[in-house]
Tab-separated table of C-alpha atoms and ligand atoms in Angstrom:
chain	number	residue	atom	x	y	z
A	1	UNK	CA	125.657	75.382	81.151
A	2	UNK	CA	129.174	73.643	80.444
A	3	UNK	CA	131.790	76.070	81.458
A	4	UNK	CA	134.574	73.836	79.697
A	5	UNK	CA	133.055	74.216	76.602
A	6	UNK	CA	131.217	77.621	76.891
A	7	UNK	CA	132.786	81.540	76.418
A	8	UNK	CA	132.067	82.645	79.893
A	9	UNK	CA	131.928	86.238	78.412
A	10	UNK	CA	129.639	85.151	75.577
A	11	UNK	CA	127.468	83.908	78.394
A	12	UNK	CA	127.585	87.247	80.383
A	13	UNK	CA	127.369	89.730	77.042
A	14	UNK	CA	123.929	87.041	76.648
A	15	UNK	CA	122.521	87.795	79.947
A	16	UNK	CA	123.698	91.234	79.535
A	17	UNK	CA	125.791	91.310	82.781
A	18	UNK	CA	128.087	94.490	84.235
A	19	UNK	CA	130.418	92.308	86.558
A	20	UNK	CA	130.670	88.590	88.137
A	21	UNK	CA	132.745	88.702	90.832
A	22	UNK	CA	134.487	85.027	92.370
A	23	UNK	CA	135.197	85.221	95.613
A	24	UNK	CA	137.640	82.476	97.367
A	25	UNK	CA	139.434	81.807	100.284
A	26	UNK	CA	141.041	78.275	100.580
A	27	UNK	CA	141.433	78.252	104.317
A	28	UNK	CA	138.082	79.398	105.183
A	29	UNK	CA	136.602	77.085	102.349
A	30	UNK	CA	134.439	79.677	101.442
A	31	UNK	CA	133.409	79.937	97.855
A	32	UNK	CA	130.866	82.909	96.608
A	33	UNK	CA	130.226	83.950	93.505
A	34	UNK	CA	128.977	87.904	93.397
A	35	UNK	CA	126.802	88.795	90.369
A	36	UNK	CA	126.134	92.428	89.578
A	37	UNK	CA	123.454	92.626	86.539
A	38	UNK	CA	122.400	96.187	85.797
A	39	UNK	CA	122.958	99.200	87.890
A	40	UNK	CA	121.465	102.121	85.928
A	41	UNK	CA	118.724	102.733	88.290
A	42	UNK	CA	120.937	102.136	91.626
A	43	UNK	CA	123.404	99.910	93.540
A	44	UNK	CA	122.705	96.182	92.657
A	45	UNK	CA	121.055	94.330	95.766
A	46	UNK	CA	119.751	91.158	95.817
A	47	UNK	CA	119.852	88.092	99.077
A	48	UNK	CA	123.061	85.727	99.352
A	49	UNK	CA	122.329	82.033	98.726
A	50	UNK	CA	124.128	79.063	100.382
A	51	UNK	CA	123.601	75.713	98.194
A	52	UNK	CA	125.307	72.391	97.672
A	53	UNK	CA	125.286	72.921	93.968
A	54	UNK	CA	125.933	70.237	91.648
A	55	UNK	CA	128.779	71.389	90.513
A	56	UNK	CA	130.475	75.190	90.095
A	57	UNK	CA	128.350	75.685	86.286
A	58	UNK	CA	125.011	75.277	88.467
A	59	UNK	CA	125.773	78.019	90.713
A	60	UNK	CA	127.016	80.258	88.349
A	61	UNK	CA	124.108	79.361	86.130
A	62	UNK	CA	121.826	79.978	89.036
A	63	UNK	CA	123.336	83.380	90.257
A	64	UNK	CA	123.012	84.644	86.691
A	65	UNK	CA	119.281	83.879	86.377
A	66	UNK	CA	118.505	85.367	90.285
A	67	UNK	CA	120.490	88.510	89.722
A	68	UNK	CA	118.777	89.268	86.149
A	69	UNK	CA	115.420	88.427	88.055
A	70	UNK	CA	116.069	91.382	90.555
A	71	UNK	CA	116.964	93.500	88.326
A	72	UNK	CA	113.371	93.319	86.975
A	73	UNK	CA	111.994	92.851	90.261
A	74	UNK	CA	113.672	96.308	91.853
A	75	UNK	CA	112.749	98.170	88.640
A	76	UNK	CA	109.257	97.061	88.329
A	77	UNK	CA	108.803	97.899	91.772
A	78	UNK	CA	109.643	101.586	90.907
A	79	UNK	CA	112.772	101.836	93.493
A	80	UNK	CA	116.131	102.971	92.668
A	81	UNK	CA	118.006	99.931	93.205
A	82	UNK	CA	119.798	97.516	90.336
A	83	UNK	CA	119.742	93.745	90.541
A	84	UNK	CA	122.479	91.757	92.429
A	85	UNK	CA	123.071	88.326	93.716
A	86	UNK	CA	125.558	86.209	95.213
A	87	UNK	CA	125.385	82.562	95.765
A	88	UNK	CA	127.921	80.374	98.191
A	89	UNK	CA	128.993	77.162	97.366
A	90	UNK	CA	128.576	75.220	100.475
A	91	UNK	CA	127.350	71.900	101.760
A	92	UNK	CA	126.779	70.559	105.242
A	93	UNK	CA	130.384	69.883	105.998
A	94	UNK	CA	131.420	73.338	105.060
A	95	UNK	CA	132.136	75.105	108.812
A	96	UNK	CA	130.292	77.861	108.615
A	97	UNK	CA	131.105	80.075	111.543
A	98	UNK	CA	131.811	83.842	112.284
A	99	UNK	CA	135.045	84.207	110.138
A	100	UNK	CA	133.554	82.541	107.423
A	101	UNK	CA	130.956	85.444	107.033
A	102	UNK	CA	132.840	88.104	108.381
A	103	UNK	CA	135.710	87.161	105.481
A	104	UNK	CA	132.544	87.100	102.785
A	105	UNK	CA	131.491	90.700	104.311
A	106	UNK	CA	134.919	91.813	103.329
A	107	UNK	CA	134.246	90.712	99.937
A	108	UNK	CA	131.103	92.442	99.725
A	109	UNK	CA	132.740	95.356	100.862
A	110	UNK	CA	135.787	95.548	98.406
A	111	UNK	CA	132.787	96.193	95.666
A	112	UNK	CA	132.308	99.701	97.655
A	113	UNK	CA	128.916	99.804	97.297
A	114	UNK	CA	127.900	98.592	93.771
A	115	UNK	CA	126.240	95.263	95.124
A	116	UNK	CA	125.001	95.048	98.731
A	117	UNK	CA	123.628	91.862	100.029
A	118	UNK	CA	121.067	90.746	102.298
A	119	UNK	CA	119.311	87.387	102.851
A	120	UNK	CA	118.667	84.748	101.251
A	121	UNK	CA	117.922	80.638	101.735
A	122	UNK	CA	120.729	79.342	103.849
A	123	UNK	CA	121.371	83.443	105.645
A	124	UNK	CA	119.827	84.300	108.459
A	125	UNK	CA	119.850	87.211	110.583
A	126	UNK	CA	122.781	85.771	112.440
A	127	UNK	CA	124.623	85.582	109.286
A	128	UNK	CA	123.412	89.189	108.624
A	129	UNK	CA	125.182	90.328	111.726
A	130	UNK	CA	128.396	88.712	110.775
A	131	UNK	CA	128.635	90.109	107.232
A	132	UNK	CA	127.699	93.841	108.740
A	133	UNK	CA	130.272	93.288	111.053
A	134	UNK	CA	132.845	93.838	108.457
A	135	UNK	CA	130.760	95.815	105.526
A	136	UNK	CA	127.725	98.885	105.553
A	137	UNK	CA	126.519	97.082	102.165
A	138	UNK	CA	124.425	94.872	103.949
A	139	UNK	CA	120.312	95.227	104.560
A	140	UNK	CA	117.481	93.393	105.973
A	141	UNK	CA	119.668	93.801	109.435
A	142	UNK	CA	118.497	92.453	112.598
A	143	UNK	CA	116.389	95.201	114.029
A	144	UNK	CA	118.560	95.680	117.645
A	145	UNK	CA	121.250	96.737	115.309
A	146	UNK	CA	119.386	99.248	113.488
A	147	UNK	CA	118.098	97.350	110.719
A	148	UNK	CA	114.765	96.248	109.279
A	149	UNK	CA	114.716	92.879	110.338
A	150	UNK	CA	112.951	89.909	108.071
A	151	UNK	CA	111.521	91.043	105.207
A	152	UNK	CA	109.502	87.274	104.728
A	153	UNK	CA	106.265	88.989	106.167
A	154	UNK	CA	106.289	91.672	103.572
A	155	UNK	CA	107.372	89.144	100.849
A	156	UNK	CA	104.103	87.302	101.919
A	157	UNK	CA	102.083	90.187	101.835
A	158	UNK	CA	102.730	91.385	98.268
A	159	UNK	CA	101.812	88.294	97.668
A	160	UNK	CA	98.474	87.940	98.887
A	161	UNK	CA	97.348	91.228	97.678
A	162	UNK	CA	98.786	89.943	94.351
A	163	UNK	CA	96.501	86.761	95.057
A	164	UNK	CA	93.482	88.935	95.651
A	165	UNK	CA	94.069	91.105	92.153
A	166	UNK	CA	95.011	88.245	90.270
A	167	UNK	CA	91.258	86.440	91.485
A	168	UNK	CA	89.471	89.160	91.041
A	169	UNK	CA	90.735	89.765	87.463
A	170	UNK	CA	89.987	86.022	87.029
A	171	UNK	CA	86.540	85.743	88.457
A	172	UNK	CA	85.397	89.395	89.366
A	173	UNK	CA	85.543	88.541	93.187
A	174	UNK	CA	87.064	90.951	95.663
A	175	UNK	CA	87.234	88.300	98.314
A	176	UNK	CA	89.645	84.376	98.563
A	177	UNK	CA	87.182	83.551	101.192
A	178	UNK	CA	86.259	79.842	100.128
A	179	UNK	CA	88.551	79.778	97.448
A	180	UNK	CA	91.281	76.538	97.281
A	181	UNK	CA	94.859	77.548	97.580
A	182	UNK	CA	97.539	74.811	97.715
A	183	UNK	CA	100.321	76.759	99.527
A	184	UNK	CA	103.529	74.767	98.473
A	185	UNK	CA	106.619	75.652	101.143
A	186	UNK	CA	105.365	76.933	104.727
A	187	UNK	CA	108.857	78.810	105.235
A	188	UNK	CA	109.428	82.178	105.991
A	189	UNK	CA	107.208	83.812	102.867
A	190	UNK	CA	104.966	80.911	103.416
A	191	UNK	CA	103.719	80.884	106.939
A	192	UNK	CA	103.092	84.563	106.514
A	193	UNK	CA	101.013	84.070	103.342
A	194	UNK	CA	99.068	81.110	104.959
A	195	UNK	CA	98.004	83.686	107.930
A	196	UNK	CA	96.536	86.513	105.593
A	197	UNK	CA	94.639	83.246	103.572
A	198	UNK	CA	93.318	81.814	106.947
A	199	UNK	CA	92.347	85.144	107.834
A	200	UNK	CA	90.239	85.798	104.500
A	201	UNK	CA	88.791	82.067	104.937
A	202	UNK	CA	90.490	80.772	102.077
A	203	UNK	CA	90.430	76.539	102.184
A	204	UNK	CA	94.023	76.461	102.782
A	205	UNK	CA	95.768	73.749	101.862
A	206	UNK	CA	99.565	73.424	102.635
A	207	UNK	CA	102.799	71.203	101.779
A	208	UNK	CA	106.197	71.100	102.948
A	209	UNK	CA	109.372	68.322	103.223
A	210	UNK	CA	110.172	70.109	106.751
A	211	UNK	CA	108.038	68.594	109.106
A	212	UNK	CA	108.556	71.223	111.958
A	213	UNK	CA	107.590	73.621	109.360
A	214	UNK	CA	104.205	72.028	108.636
A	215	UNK	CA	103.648	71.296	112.354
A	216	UNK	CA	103.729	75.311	113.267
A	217	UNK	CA	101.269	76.297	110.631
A	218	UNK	CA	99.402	73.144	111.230
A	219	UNK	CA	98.984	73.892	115.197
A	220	UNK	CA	98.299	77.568	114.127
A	221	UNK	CA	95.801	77.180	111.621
A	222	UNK	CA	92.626	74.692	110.112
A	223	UNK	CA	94.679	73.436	107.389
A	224	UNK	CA	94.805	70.190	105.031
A	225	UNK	CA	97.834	68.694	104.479
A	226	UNK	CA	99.181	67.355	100.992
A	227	UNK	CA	102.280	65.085	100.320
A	228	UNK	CA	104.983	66.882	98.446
A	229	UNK	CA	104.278	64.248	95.756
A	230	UNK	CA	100.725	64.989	95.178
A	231	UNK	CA	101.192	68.818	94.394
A	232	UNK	CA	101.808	69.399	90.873
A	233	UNK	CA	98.049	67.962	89.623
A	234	UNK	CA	96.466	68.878	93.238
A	235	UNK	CA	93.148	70.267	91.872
A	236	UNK	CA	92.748	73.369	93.460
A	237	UNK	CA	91.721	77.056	92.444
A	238	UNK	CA	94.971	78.762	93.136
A	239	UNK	CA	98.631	77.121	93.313
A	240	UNK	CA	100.854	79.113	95.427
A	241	UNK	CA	104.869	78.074	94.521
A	242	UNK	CA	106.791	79.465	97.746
A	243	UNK	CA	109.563	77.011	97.985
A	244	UNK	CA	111.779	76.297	95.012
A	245	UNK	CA	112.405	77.504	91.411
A	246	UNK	CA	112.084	75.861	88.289
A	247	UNK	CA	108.366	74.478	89.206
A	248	UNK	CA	106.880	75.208	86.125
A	249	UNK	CA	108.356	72.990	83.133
A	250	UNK	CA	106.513	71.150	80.235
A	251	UNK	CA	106.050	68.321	82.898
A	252	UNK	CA	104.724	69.810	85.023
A	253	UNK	CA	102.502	72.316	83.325
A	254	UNK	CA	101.050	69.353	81.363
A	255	UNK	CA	99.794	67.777	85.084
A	256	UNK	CA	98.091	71.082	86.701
A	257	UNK	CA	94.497	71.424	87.866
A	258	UNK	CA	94.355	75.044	88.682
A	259	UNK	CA	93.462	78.374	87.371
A	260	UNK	CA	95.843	80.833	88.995
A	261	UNK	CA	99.610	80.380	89.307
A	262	UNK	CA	100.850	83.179	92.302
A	263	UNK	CA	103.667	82.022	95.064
A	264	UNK	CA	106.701	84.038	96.039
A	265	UNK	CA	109.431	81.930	94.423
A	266	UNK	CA	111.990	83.136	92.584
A	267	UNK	CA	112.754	81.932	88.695
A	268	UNK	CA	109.158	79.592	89.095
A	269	UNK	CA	109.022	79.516	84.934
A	270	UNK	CA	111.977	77.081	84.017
A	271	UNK	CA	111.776	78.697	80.872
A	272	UNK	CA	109.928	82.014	80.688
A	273	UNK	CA	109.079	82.137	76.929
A	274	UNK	CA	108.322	78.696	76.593
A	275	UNK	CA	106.457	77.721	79.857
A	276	UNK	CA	104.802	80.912	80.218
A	277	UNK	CA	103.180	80.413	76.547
A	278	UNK	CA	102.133	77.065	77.786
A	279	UNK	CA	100.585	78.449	80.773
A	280	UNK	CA	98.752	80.972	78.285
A	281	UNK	CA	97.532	78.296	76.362
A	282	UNK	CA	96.247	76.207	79.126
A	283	UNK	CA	94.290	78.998	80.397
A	284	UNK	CA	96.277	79.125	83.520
A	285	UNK	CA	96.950	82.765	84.652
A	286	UNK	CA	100.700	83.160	86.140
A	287	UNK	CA	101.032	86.555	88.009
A	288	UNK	CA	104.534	87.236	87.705
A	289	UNK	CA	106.596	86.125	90.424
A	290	UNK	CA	109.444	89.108	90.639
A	291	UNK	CA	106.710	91.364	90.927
A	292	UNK	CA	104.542	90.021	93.392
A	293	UNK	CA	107.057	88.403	95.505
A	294	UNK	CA	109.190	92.025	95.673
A	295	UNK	CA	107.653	93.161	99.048
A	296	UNK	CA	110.997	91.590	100.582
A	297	UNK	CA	113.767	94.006	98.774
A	298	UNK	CA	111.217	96.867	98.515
A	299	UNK	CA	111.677	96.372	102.702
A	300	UNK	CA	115.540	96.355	101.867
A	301	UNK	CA	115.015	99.401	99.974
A	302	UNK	CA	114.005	101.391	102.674
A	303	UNK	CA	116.168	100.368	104.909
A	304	UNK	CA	118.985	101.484	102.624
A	305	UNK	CA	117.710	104.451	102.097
A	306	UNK	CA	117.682	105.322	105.595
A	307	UNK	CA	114.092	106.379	105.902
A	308	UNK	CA	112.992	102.782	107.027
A	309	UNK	CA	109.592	102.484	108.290
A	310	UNK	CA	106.655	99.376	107.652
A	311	UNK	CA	104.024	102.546	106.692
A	312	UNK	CA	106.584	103.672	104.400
A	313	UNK	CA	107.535	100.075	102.894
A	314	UNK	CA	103.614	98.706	102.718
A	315	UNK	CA	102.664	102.327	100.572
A	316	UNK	CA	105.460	100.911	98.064
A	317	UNK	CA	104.209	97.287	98.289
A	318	UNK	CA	100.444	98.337	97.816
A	319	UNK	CA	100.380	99.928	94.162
A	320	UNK	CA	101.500	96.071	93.206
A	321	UNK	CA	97.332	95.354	93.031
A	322	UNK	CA	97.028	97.509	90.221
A	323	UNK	CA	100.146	97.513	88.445
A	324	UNK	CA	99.402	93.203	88.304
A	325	UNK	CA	95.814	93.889	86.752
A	326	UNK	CA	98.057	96.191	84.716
A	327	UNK	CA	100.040	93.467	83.321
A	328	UNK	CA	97.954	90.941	82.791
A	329	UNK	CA	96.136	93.529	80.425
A	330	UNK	CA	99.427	94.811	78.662
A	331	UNK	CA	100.351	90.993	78.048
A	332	UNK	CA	96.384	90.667	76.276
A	333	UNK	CA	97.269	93.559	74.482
A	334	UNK	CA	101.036	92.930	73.276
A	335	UNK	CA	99.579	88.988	72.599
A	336	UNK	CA	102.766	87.739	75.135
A	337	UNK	CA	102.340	85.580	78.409
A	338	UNK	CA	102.226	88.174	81.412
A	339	UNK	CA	106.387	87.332	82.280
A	340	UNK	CA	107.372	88.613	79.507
A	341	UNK	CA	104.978	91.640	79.573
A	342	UNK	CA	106.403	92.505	83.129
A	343	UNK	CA	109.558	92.297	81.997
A	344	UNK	CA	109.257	94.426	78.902
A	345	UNK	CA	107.701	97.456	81.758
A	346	UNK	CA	111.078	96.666	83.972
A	347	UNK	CA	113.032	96.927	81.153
A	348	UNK	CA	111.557	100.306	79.580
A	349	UNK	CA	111.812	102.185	83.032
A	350	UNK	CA	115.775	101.195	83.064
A	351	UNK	CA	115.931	102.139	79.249
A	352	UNK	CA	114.147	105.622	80.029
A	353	UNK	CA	115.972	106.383	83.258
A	354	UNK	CA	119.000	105.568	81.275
A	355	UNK	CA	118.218	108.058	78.694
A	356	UNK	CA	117.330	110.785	81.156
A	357	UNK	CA	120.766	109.557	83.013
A	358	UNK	CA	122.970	110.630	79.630
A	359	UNK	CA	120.998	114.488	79.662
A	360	UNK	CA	122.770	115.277	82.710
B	1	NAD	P1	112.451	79.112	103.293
B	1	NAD	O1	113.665	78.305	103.023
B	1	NAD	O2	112.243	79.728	104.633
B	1	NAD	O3	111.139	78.224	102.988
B	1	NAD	C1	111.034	77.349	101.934
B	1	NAD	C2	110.201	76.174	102.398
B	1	NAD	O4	109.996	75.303	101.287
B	1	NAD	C3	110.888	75.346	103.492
B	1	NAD	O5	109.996	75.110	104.558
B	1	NAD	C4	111.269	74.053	102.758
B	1	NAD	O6	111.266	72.905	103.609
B	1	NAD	C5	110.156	73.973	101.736
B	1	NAD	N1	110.461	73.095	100.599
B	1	NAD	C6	111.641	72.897	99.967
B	1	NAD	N2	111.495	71.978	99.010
B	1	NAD	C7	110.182	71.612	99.014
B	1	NAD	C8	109.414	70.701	98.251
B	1	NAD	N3	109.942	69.986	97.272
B	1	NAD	N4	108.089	70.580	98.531
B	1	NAD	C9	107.524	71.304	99.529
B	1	NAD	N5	108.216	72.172	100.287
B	1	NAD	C10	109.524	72.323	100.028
B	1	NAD	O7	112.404	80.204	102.134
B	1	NAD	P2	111.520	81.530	102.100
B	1	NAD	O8	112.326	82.661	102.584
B	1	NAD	O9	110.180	81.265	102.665
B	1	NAD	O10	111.381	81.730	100.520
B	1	NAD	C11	110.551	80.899	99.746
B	1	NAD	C12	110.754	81.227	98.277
B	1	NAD	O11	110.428	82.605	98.062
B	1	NAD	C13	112.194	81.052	97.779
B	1	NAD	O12	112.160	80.625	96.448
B	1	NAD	C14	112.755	82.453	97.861
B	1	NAD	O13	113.799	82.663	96.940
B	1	NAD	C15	111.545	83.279	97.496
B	1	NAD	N6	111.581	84.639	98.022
B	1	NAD	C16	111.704	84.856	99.360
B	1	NAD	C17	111.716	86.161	99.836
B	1	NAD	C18	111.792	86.455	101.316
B	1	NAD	O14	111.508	87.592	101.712
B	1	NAD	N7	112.136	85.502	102.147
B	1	NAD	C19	111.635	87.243	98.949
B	1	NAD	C20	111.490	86.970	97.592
B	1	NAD	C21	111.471	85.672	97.138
């Protein structure tokens, strides 16, 4: 995206945006951009991001693509929330201390509502604590100050069961137990998902560039470990993406040696038309990744909603099994690669709440 040469609003009437907020204060060097996408079904909610973007078109380019993504993700999931995300531009050198997030709660706030954050890479529950310190529209809150705490474990859990309906669709097998999954990313979502795996006796295999990272699971579990390098063309049963965006591109699709794409990144398809068609046509199933990885803001969700409990949170996560085996028959059906059949379902329960929204 070149923002010199590019109609910003063109860009947003494209994406089909309600409101991109910039958010800016010199002396604080802090430097967020707040991107509301739909809110027809609720508030817009969606993690904050810190990155040292490339430059200012990257992270609005990437705050655009994350805060479409949840919109899909919160609607598929069948909870009233819209989709929402803010990035901060920040690099190691940006201080980074109480005011800082306190100030960027205040921003949050000023939107009263119609976008409330929660976590994301670079946040943490300490930043969490900050933010709520100045605004309500904050979830995924430490639990000793009334919140949920981290929603990573039931991230990882939606996607395992996703894992287990995606194989069995695949093979007819109810179990992972033997099966080869290449876990790439052992963060949060990752060390979470490597547990349930280990506990089915799955062959777990497991990469990471943070070596503390792959040292806990490592110590934890009987895993294999596989160089960052060697991942995309690792011949394995199932690749599981829970580290960064973009994986899948013609490159890379052209190099893999598995049958089942299903990791909790965000935005995994570089482009979803193109790559997921290529996928399709390499006989590669890709479960959708803002379905299966939306355990973490379905945990947001009821927190928000004030009725927070894990019971309550895993009965919304759980009917992701069959609305997966779902998809993957819809996208059969409509002849489309199973992104883009997910995201026509989002996108007809917005359209249909809409409709029932303009009777009233
Ligand atoms: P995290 O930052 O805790 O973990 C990511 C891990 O990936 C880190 O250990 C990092 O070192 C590793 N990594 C980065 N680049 C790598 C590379 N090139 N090769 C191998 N490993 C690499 O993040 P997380 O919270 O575990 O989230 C993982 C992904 O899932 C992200 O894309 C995130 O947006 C998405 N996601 C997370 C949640 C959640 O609840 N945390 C919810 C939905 C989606």
């Amino acid at each position: 995206m070149n923002i010199a040469q590019t109609n910003l609003f063109e860009i947003l009437q494209n994406s089909e945006h309600e409101q991109v907020t910039f958010c800016h204060d010199h002396e604080l060097g802090l430097k967020a951009i707040i991107a509301i996408h739909n809110t027809v079904l609720g508030p817009s909610l969606g993690g904050t991001r810190v990155w040292a973007y490339e430059d200012e078109s990257k992270a609005l380019e990437d705050v655009l693509r994350l805060s479409r993504g949840m919109t899909f993700k919160s609607s598929i999931s069948g909870i009233n929330l819209g989709g929402g995300k803010a990035v901060i531009i920040a690099d190691k050198d940006t201080k980074r201390d109480e005011f800082f997030w306190r100030r960027y709660g205040q921003f949050v706030d000023k939107l009263s509502g119609k976008y409330i954050t929660a976590e994301d890479v670079g946040t943490s529950p300490r930043e969490i604590e900050y933010i709520a310190m100045e605004t309500q529209y904050v979830s995924g809150k430490p639990l000793h100050i009334g919140g949920s705490g981290d929603p990573s474990p039931f991230t990882a859990y939606g996607v395992y069961i996703s894992m287990k309906s995606s194989w069995k669709k695949i093979t007819g097998k109810e179990s992972l137990s033997n099966t080869k999954i290449l876990v790439q990313g052992v963060g949060h979502v990752g060390q979470f998902l490597v547990d349930h795996l280990i506990q089915e006796g799955a062959a777990v295999f497991v990469s990471d560039i943070n070596l503390q990272n792959l040292k806990k699971v490592s110590d934890k579990h009987k895993v294999t470990i596989v160089d960052p390098k060697e991942v995309i063309g690792f011949e394995c049963d199932i690749f599981s993406p829970c580290a960064l965006g973009a994986i899948l591109n013609p490159e890379s699709i052209a190099l893999l040696k598995c049958q089942l794409i299903c990791g909790a990144a965000n935005n995994q398809l570089k482009e979803e038309q193109r790559d997921g068609d290529e996928l399709v046509k390499r006989q590669i199933t890709y479960a959708p990744d803002f379905l299966i990885n939306a355990g973490g803001v379905i945990n947001c969700y009821t927190e928000v909603i004030g009725t927070y409990s894990k019971e309550r949170t895993i009965s919304l996560i759980d009917p992701i099994y069959d609305l997966l085996s779902e998809i993957f028959d819809k996208a059969n059906m409509l002849k489309v690669n199973p992104q883009i059949a997910a995201i026509k379902m989002a996108e007809d329960r917005i359209q249909k709440a809409n409709i029932i929204r303009n009777k009233l």
